[in-house]
Coordinates of C-alpha atoms and ligand atoms in Angstrom, one line a residue:
M129 CA 19.7 46.3 9.6
Q130 CA 22.2 44.1 11.8
K131 CA 23.2 40.8 10.2
I132 CA 21.9 37.7 11.8
P133 CA 25.0 36.1 13.2
I134 CA 26.0 32.5 12.5
L135 CA 26.2 30.2 15.3
A136 CA 28.6 27.4 15.6
V137 CA 28.2 24.9 18.6
V138 CA 31.4 22.8 19.2
V139 CA 30.9 19.7 21.0
P140 CA 33.9 17.3 22.0
S141 CA 32.8 13.8 22.1
Y142 CA 34.9 10.8 23.4
R143 CA 33.0 7.4 23.5
E144 CA 29.7 9.2 23.7
E145 CA 27.7 6.8 21.6
A146 CA 25.0 6.5 24.3
V147 CA 24.3 10.5 24.4
L148 CA 24.9 11.7 21.0
P149 CA 21.6 11.1 19.3
E150 CA 19.5 12.7 22.3
T151 CA 22.3 15.5 22.5
H152 CA 21.7 16.3 18.8
R153 CA 18.0 16.0 19.2
R154 CA 17.9 18.7 21.8
L155 CA 20.5 21.0 20.1
S156 CA 18.4 20.8 16.9
A157 CA 15.2 21.5 18.6
L158 CA 16.8 24.6 20.1
Y159 CA 18.5 25.7 16.5
D160 CA 14.9 25.2 14.9
R161 CA 13.5 27.7 17.5
L162 CA 16.5 30.1 17.2
I163 CA 16.3 30.2 13.5
A164 CA 12.5 30.8 13.4
A165 CA 12.9 33.5 15.8
G166 CA 15.6 35.2 13.6
Q167 CA 18.1 35.1 16.2
I168 CA 20.7 33.0 14.5
A169 CA 21.4 32.6 10.7
P170 CA 20.0 29.4 9.0
S171 CA 23.6 28.4 8.0
S172 CA 24.3 28.0 11.8
Y173 CA 25.7 24.5 12.6
I174 CA 26.8 22.1 15.3
L175 CA 30.4 20.6 14.9
Y176 CA 31.0 17.3 16.8
V177 CA 34.5 16.7 17.4
N178 CA 35.3 13.0 17.8
D179 CA 38.3 12.7 19.9
G180 CA 39.6 9.2 18.6
S181 CA 36.7 7.4 20.2
T182 CA 36.9 3.5 20.0
D183 CA 33.0 3.2 20.0
A184 CA 30.3 4.1 17.3
T185 CA 30.8 7.8 18.0
W186 CA 32.2 8.7 14.6
P187 CA 29.6 6.6 12.6
I188 CA 26.7 8.2 14.6
I189 CA 28.2 11.6 13.8
C190 CA 28.5 10.6 10.0
E191 CA 25.0 9.4 10.1
L192 CA 23.7 12.7 11.8
H193 CA 25.5 14.7 9.2
R194 CA 23.9 12.7 6.3
S195 CA 20.3 12.6 7.7
T196 CA 19.8 15.9 9.7
P197 CA 20.4 19.4 9.1
Y198 CA 23.0 21.4 11.3
A199 CA 25.3 18.4 12.1
C200 CA 28.9 18.7 11.2
G201 CA 31.8 16.6 12.3
L202 CA 35.6 16.6 12.8
N203 CA 37.2 13.4 13.2
L204 CA 40.6 13.5 15.0
A205 CA 42.8 10.7 14.3
G206 CA 43.5 9.6 18.1
N207 CA 42.5 10.6 21.5
V208 CA 44.1 13.8 22.6
G209 CA 42.0 14.7 25.5
H210 CA 39.0 17.1 26.1
Q211 CA 41.0 20.3 26.1
Q212 CA 42.8 19.7 22.8
A213 CA 39.9 18.1 21.3
L214 CA 37.8 21.3 21.9
L215 CA 40.4 23.7 20.8
A216 CA 40.6 21.6 17.6
G217 CA 36.9 22.2 17.1
L218 CA 37.2 25.9 17.9
Q219 CA 40.1 26.2 15.4
A220 CA 38.0 24.9 12.8
V221 CA 34.9 27.2 13.3
Q222 CA 36.8 30.3 14.0
Q223 CA 36.8 31.6 10.5
R224 CA 33.2 29.9 9.9
C225 CA 31.1 31.6 12.2
D226 CA 30.3 35.0 14.1
M227 CA 30.2 33.2 17.6
A228 CA 31.1 29.8 19.0
V229 CA 29.5 28.0 22.0
S230 CA 31.6 25.1 23.5
I231 CA 29.4 22.6 25.5
D232 CA 30.0 19.0 26.5
A233 CA 28.4 16.2 24.7
D234 CA 26.6 14.7 27.9
L235 CA 24.5 18.1 28.0
Q236 CA 25.0 18.5 31.7
D237 CA 25.2 22.1 30.9
D238 CA 21.9 23.4 30.3
V239 CA 21.4 24.3 26.4
E240 CA 18.6 27.0 27.6
A241 CA 21.5 29.1 28.7
I242 CA 22.6 29.4 24.9
P243 CA 19.8 32.0 23.9
R244 CA 20.6 34.1 27.0
M245 CA 24.4 33.9 26.0
I246 CA 23.3 35.1 22.5
E247 CA 21.4 37.9 23.8
C248 CA 24.6 39.0 25.7
Y249 CA 26.4 38.7 22.5
N250 CA 23.9 41.0 20.8
E251 CA 24.6 43.6 23.4
G252 CA 28.1 43.5 22.6
Y253 CA 29.9 41.0 24.9
D254 CA 32.7 38.9 23.2
I255 CA 32.9 36.3 25.8
V256 CA 30.0 34.9 27.9
Y257 CA 30.9 32.5 30.7
G258 CA 28.2 29.7 31.4
V259 CA 28.4 29.6 35.3
R260 CA 26.8 26.7 37.4
R261 CA 24.5 28.1 40.1
E262 CA 24.9 25.1 42.3
R263 CA 26.5 21.5 42.0
K264 CA 23.6 19.5 43.6
T265 CA 23.8 16.9 40.9
D266 CA 27.4 16.4 41.4
T267 CA 28.9 13.8 43.9
F268 CA 29.8 15.3 47.4
F269 CA 33.5 14.2 46.3
K270 CA 33.5 15.9 43.0
R271 CA 31.9 19.1 44.5
N272 CA 34.4 19.6 47.2
T273 CA 37.5 18.7 45.3
A274 CA 36.3 21.1 42.7
L275 CA 35.9 23.9 45.3
A276 CA 39.4 23.3 46.7
F277 CA 40.7 23.5 43.3
Y278 CA 39.3 26.8 42.5
R279 CA 40.5 28.0 45.8
L280 CA 44.1 27.0 45.2
M281 CA 44.1 28.3 41.7
K282 CA 43.1 31.7 43.0
W283 CA 45.8 31.3 45.7
M284 CA 48.3 30.6 42.8
G285 CA 47.2 33.9 41.1
V286 CA 45.6 32.3 38.1
K287 CA 42.6 34.3 36.9
S288 CA 39.6 31.8 36.4
V289 CA 35.9 32.2 36.7
Y290 CA 34.5 30.4 39.7
N291 CA 32.2 27.5 38.9
H292 CA 32.7 27.8 35.1
A293 CA 33.6 24.8 33.1
D294 CA 34.2 24.8 29.3
Y295 CA 30.6 26.1 28.7
R296 CA 31.1 29.6 27.1
L297 CA 30.1 31.5 24.0
M298 CA 33.0 33.4 22.3
S299 CA 32.9 35.8 19.3
S300 CA 34.6 35.1 16.1
R301 CA 37.3 37.8 17.1
A302 CA 37.9 36.4 20.5
L303 CA 38.1 32.9 19.2
Q304 CA 40.8 34.1 16.6
F305 CA 43.0 35.6 19.3
L306 CA 42.5 32.4 21.5
C307 CA 43.9 30.5 18.7
T308 CA 47.1 32.5 18.6
F309 CA 48.2 31.0 21.8
R310 CA 50.6 28.0 20.7
E311 CA 51.0 26.3 24.0
R312 CA 50.4 22.5 24.3
N313 CA 49.7 22.1 28.0
L314 CA 46.2 23.3 27.4
Y315 CA 44.0 24.8 30.2
L316 CA 41.2 26.7 28.2
R317 CA 39.7 28.1 31.3
G318 CA 42.8 29.9 32.3
L319 CA 43.6 31.2 28.7
V320 CA 40.2 32.8 28.0
P321 CA 40.3 35.3 30.5
L322 CA 43.6 36.6 28.9
V323 CA 42.1 37.2 25.8
G324 CA 40.2 40.5 27.3
Y325 CA 37.3 42.2 25.4
R326 CA 33.9 42.7 27.3
T327 CA 32.9 39.6 29.2
T328 CA 29.9 38.6 31.3
C329 CA 28.2 35.3 32.7
V330 CA 24.9 33.7 32.5
Y331 CA 23.8 31.4 35.2
Y332 CA 22.2 28.0 34.9
N333 CA 21.7 24.8 36.7
R334 CA 23.8 21.8 36.1
E335 CA 22.1 18.6 35.4
K336 CA 23.2 14.9 35.9
R337 CA 24.6 13.1 33.0
F338 CA 21.6 11.4 31.1
A339 CA 23.7 8.4 29.8
G340 CA 27.2 7.0 29.7
E341 CA 29.8 7.6 32.3
S342 CA 32.1 10.4 33.2
K343 CA 35.2 10.6 31.0
Y344 CA 37.0 12.2 33.9
P345 CA 38.0 9.8 36.4
F346 CA 40.1 11.1 39.6
R347 CA 43.4 10.5 37.8
K348 CA 42.4 12.7 34.8
M349 CA 40.9 15.3 37.2
L350 CA 44.1 15.4 39.1
N351 CA 46.3 15.7 35.9
F352 CA 44.0 18.4 34.8
A353 CA 44.4 20.3 38.0
I354 CA 48.2 20.1 38.0
D355 CA 48.2 21.3 34.2
G356 CA 46.2 24.2 35.2
I357 CA 48.5 25.3 38.1
T358 CA 51.8 24.5 36.4
S359 CA 50.8 26.3 33.0
F360 CA 50.0 29.5 34.6
S361 CA 51.9 30.0 37.9
V362 CA 55.4 29.9 38.9
K363 CA 54.5 30.3 42.5
P364 CA 55.5 26.8 43.5
V365 CA 59.0 27.6 42.5
R366 CA 58.8 30.6 44.6
M367 CA 57.7 28.6 47.5
I368 CA 60.8 26.6 47.3
F369 CA 62.8 29.8 47.8
W370 CA 60.8 30.9 50.6
I371 CA 61.0 27.5 52.3
G372 CA 64.8 27.7 52.0
C373 CA 64.8 31.3 53.7
I374 CA 62.7 29.6 56.6
F375 CA 65.3 26.8 57.0
V376 CA 68.2 29.3 57.2
L377 CA 66.2 31.2 59.8
I378 CA 65.6 27.9 61.7
A379 CA 69.5 27.1 61.3
L380 CA 70.3 30.4 62.9
V381 CA 68.1 29.5 66.0
V382 CA 69.4 25.8 66.0
T383 CA 73.0 27.4 66.0
L384 CA 72.4 29.4 69.0
W385 CA 70.8 26.3 70.8
T386 CA 73.5 24.1 69.8
L387 CA 76.3 26.5 71.0
H388 CA 74.4 27.0 74.2
S389 CA 74.4 23.1 74.7
Y390 CA 78.0 22.8 73.7
F391 CA 79.4 25.3 76.1
L392 CA 76.9 24.6 79.1
H393 CA 76.2 20.8 78.9
N394 CA 78.3 17.9 78.0
V395 CA 77.2 16.9 74.4
V396 CA 78.5 14.0 72.3
P397 CA 81.4 15.2 70.0
G398 CA 80.2 15.8 66.5
W399 CA 76.7 16.7 67.4
S400 CA 77.1 20.4 67.4
S401 CA 78.9 20.5 63.9
L402 CA 76.4 18.1 62.4
M403 CA 73.2 19.9 63.8
I404 CA 74.5 23.3 62.5
S405 CA 75.3 22.2 59.1
L406 CA 72.4 19.9 58.6
W407 CA 69.9 23.0 58.8
L408 CA 72.2 25.5 57.3
V409 CA 73.2 23.4 54.2
G410 CA 69.5 22.4 53.7
G411 CA 68.4 25.8 53.6
V412 CA 71.0 27.1 51.2
V413 CA 70.4 24.2 48.9
L414 CA 66.6 25.0 48.9
I415 CA 67.4 28.7 48.2
S416 CA 69.7 27.8 45.5
L417 CA 67.0 25.4 43.9
G418 CA 64.5 28.3 44.0
I419 CA 67.0 30.9 42.5
V420 CA 67.5 28.3 39.5
G421 CA 63.8 27.5 39.5
E422 CA 63.1 31.2 39.0
Y423 CA 65.2 31.2 35.9
I424 CA 63.7 27.9 34.7
G425 CA 60.2 29.8 35.2
K426 CA 61.2 32.5 33.1
I427 CA 62.4 30.4 30.2
Y428 CA 59.0 28.7 30.5
I429 CA 57.1 31.9 30.0
E430 CA 59.3 32.6 27.1
V431 CA 58.8 29.2 25.4
K432 CA 55.1 29.5 25.6
D433 CA 55.4 32.4 23.3
R434 CA 52.2 33.8 24.2
P435 CA 50.7 36.8 22.6
R436 CA 51.7 39.9 24.8
Y437 CA 48.6 41.9 24.3
N438 CA 45.2 41.8 22.3
V439 CA 44.3 45.0 20.4
E440 CA 40.9 46.0 20.2
S441 CA 41.0 49.1 18.1
L442 CA 43.6 51.8 17.4
L443 CA 42.9 55.6 16.7
M444 CA 45.3 57.3 14.3
R445 CA 45.4 60.6 12.5
D446 CA 45.1 59.5 9.0
E447 CA 42.5 57.0 9.2
S448 CA 39.6 57.9 11.7
V449 CA 39.4 54.4 13.2
M450 CA 41.3 51.4 12.5
K451 CA 40.1 48.2 13.8
Q452 CA 41.8 44.9 14.1
S453 CA 38.7 42.9 13.3
E454 CA 35.3 44.0 12.5
Ligands
UDP730 N1 36.1 14.3 26.2 C1 36.9 14.3 25.3 N2 38.0 13.5 25.2 C2 38.3 12.8 26.3 C3 37.6 13.0 27.6 C4 36.5 13.7 27.4 O1 36.6 15.0 24.1 O2 39.4 12.3 26.4 C5 34.6 15.0 26.2 C6 33.5 13.9 26.7 O3 33.2 13.5 25.5 C7 32.6 15.4 27.1 C8 33.5 16.2 27.7 O4 34.7 16.1 27.2 O5 32.0 15.8 25.9 C9 33.5 16.2 29.1 O6 33.5 14.9 29.8 P1 32.6 14.4 30.8 O7 31.2 14.8 30.8 O8 32.8 13.0 30.9 O9 33.3 15.1 32.1 P2 32.6 15.4 33.5 O10 31.3 16.2 33.2 O11 32.2 14.3 34.3 O12 33.5 16.4 34.1
MG731 MG1 30.0 15.8 31.9

């Protein structure tokens, strides 16, 4: 008989006193149902990660831990941001569960997608992305900036799942591999596709935040976008190189035009040499910057020290099957 899997839901929480009790109530109801149906083990739990909140978030987590089943807590000593807090939680559960789901504390992502994610897990998928069906509840501004961002990421060559935030299920082995990435500029949405294994998506409708306010003001969103691009792509550096090449081409055209004017019209002394050198030097400087940038890009990739590959299984002569993880 198949072993009933242990589920850990990881909830990063920053100043979420207004939503946590309700969040816990909804998640607990789901746990009760899933345990009764034999879909998850009774030792399954919910890990609330307090990301250095200054309000009553941690006392509420402690109280939930004391008075209700399932609730567990991880208290970070200071605010480190959503991505780092989420990774801290995932790292804490990686050895203590069979599958982990990450979800925001405000439950904008429909918890009813979790049973469907578990079904996918049972079918043998290691990573199940929660994907928003539509973004009606988001503001016009947020919807469009998000869309532009996904397009830009794609153009930059970053693998990412469209309309997927950090709502996903990962098996323990996928999680363990994710935790071997050592980089500090975390952009989990870009890292998870690098894990490999079988992946799939479940679709859900995104709700409004039911209490409290967004912890992602425009400034943070912009930083997040810049982090996402610069952690995965050296394309901006290459662009400098190509702009330099365009400048040199323009320099050639300008040179012809300047010489033409120099010989045929009466031009101010010094104008011709200035015009030519201006474009040519500009182009050469940009190309040089691009070349230096290319090396810096290589160094950047090296210092990130990402794992080169993830081995799923290895067939050898002496042992019939060797698996990296069972
Ligand atoms: N969050 C966090 N640390 C931060 C900011 C946010 O742990 O510094 C958490 C927050 O508590 C929530 C999740 O990240 O669980 C997403 O934040 P929010 O719902 O405010 O973002 P939005 O849905 O508006 O993008
Ligand atoms: Mg939210």
